[in-house]
Coordinates of C-alpha atoms in Angstrom, one line a residue:
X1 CA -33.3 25.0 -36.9
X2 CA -34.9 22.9 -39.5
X3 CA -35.0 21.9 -43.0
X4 CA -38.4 22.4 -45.0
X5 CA -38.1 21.0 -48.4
X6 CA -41.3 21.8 -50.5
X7 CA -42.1 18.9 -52.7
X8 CA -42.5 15.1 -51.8
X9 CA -41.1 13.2 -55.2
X10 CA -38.7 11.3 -55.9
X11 CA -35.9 14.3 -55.2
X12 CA -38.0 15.4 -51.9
X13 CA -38.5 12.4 -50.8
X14 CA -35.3 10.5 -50.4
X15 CA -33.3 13.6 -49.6
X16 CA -35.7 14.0 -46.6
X17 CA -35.1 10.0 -45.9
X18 CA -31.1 11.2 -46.2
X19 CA -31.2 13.7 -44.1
X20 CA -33.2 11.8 -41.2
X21 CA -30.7 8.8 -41.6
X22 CA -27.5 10.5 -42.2
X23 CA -28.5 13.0 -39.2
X24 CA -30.2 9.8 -37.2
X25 CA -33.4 12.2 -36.6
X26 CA -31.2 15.0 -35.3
X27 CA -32.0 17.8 -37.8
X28 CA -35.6 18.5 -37.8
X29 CA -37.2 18.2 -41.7
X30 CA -40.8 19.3 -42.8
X31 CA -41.9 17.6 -45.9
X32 CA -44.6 19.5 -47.4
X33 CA -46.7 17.5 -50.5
X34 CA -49.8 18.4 -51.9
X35 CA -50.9 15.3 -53.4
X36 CA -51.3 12.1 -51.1
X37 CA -48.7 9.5 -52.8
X38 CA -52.0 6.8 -52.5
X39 CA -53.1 8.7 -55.1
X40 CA -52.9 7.4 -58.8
X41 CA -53.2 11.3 -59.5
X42 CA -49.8 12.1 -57.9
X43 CA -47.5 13.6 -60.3
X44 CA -44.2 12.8 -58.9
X45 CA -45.6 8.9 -58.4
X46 CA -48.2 7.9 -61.5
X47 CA -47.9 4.8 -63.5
X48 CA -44.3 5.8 -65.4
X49 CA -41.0 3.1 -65.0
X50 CA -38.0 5.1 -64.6
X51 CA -34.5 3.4 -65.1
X52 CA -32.2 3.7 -62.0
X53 CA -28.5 3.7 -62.4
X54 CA -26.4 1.1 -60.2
X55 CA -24.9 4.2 -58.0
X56 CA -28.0 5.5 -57.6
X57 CA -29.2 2.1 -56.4
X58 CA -25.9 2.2 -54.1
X59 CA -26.9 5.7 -52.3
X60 CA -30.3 4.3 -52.1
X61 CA -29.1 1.3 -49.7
X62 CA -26.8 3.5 -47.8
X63 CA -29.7 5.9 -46.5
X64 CA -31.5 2.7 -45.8
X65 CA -34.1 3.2 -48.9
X66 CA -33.2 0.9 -51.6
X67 CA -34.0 -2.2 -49.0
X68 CA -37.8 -1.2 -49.9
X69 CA -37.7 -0.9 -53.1
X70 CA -35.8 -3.6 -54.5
X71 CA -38.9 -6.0 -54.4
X72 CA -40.0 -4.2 -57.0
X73 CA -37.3 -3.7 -59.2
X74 CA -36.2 -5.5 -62.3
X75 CA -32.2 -5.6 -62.9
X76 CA -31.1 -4.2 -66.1
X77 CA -27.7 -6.6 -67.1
X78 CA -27.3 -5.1 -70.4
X79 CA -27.9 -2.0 -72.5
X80 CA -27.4 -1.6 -76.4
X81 CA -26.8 2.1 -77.2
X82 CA -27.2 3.5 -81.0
X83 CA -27.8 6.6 -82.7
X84 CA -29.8 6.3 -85.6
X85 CA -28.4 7.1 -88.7
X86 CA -25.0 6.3 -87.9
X87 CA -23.2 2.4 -88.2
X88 CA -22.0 2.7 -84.7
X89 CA -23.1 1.4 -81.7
X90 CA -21.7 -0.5 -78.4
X91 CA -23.2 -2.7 -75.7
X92 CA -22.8 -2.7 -72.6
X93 CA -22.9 -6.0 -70.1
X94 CA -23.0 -5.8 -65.9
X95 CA -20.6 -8.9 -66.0
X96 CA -18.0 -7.0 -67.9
X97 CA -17.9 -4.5 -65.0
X98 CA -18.2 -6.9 -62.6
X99 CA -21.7 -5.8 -61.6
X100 CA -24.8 -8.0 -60.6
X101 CA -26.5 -5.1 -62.5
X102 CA -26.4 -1.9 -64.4
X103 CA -29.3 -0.6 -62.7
X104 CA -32.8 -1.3 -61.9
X105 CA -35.9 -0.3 -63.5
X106 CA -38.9 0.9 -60.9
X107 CA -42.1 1.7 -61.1
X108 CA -43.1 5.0 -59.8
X109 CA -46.1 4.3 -58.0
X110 CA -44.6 1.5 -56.5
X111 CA -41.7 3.4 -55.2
X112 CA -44.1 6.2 -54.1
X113 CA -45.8 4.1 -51.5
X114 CA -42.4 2.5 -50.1
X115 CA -41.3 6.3 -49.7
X116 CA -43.8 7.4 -47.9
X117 CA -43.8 4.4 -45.4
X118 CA -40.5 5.0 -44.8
X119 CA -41.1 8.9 -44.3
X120 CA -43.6 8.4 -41.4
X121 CA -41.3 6.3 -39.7
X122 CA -38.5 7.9 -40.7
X123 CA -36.8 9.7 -37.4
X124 CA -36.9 14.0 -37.4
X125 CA -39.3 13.9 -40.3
X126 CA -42.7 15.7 -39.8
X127 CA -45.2 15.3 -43.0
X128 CA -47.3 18.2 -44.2
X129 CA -49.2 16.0 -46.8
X130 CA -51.8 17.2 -47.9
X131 CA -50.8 20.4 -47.8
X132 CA -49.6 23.5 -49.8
X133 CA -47.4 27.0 -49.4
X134 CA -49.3 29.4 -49.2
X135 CA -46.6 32.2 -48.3
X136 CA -43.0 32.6 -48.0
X137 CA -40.5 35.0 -46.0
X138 CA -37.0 35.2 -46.4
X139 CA -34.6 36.9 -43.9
X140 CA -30.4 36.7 -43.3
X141 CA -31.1 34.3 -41.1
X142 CA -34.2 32.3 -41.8
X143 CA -37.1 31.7 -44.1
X144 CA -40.8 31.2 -42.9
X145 CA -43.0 29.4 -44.5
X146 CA -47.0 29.8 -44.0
X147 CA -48.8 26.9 -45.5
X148 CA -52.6 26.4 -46.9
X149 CA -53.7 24.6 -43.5
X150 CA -52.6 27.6 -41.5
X151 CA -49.5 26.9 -39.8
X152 CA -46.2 28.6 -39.7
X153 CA -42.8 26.5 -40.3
X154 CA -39.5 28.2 -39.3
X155 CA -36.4 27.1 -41.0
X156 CA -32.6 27.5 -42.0
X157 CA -32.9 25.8 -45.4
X158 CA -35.8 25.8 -48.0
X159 CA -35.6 23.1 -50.8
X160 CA -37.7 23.7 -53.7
X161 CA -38.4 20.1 -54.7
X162 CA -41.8 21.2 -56.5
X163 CA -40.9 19.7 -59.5
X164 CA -39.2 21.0 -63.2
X165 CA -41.3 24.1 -63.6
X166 CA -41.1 25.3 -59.8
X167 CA -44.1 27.3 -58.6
X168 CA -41.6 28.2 -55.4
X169 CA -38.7 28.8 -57.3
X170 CA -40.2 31.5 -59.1
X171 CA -41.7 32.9 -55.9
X172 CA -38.8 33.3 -54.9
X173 CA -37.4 35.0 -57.4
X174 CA -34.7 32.0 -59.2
X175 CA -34.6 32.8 -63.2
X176 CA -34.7 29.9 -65.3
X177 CA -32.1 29.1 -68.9
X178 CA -33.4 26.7 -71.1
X179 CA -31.6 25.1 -74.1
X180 CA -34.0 23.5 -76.3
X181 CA -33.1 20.7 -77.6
X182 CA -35.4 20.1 -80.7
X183 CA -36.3 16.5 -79.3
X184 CA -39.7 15.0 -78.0
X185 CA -39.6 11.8 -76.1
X186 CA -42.5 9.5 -75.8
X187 CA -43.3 7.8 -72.5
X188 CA -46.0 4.5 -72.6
X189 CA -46.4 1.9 -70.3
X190 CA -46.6 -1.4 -72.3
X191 CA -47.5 -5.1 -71.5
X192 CA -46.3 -8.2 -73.3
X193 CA -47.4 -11.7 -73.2
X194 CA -43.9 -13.0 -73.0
X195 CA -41.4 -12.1 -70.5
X196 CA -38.9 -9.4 -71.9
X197 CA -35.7 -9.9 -73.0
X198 CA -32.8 -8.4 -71.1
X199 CA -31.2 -5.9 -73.3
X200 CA -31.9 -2.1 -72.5
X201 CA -32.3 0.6 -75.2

């Protein structure tokens, strides 16, 4: 029986990848996307950097990912951390943790397109992209999913990986805490005409 995770980001993705390598193909997985990740429209894979953390990096290259994606990458080596307001702070260097780096900054459209090159190739992994759900059905046993294009998916596992306010999720009935936090973060993409320096913020 199969694995059908709904969602083809950065969490759908890779564990699809994980799950074909650490299986080698054996457990069948259907990856069902809406959005093709060629697309600059994709919201799991648009223009945003995201900051990867060495380990993270390490489970990459285990399930044969990271390989991909480091051509792309840029190493963090050091990170100053602050809060404003207060005298404190404290930085911290990859050599002092005898590290090549703390982790790597990527792209996301970048790492998008490796994914998904990976995912065709990839070994019991059958792509539903485009392609939406369109119904689900839940039994002791099983779960059914119907999709947009007509057919019918039969699985033992169902991963919502729809992204943070999950249209499946709620379908299926999850109930969602939230703690607000009171903060707003601002994401921009920005060039300069000098090469950056290598502390991290």
């Amino acid at each position: 029986m199969s694995v059908i995770i709904v969602g083809g980001g950065m969490a759908g993705a890779t564990l699809a990848l994980a799950i074909s390598r650490l299986s080698h193909g054996a457990l069948p997985v259907h990856l069902i996307e809406a959005t093709a990740p060629e697309s600059h429209a994709h919201p799991g894979f648009d223009g945003r950097a995201i900051a990867l953390a060495a380990g993270t990096c390490q489970q990459l290259a285990r399930i044969g990912v990271w390989q991909s994606l480091a051509d792309y990458a840029t190493a963090i080596t050091t990170v100053h951390v602050s809060d404003r307001g207060h005298a404190g702070f404290v930085t911290l260097a990859a050599e002092d943790y005898q590290l090549a780096a703390l982790g790597q900054v990527v792209e996301l459209h970048n790492v998008g397109q490796r994914l998904f090159a990976l995912l065709r190739k990839a070994p019991g992994v059958t792509l539903h992209c485009p392609d939406r759900v369109a119904n689900v059905a839940r039994t002791q046993s099983h779960v059914e999913v119907t999709l947009e294009s007509g057919e019918t998916l039969t699985g033992r596992v169902l991963v919502a990986a729809d992204g943070t306010h999950s249209a499946l999720a709620t379908a299926c009935g999850v109930d969602w805490q939230q703690e607000p936090y009171e903060q707003l973060a601002v994401i921009a993409n920005v060039a300069t005409s000098v090469a950056p320096r290598r502390p991290r913020f």
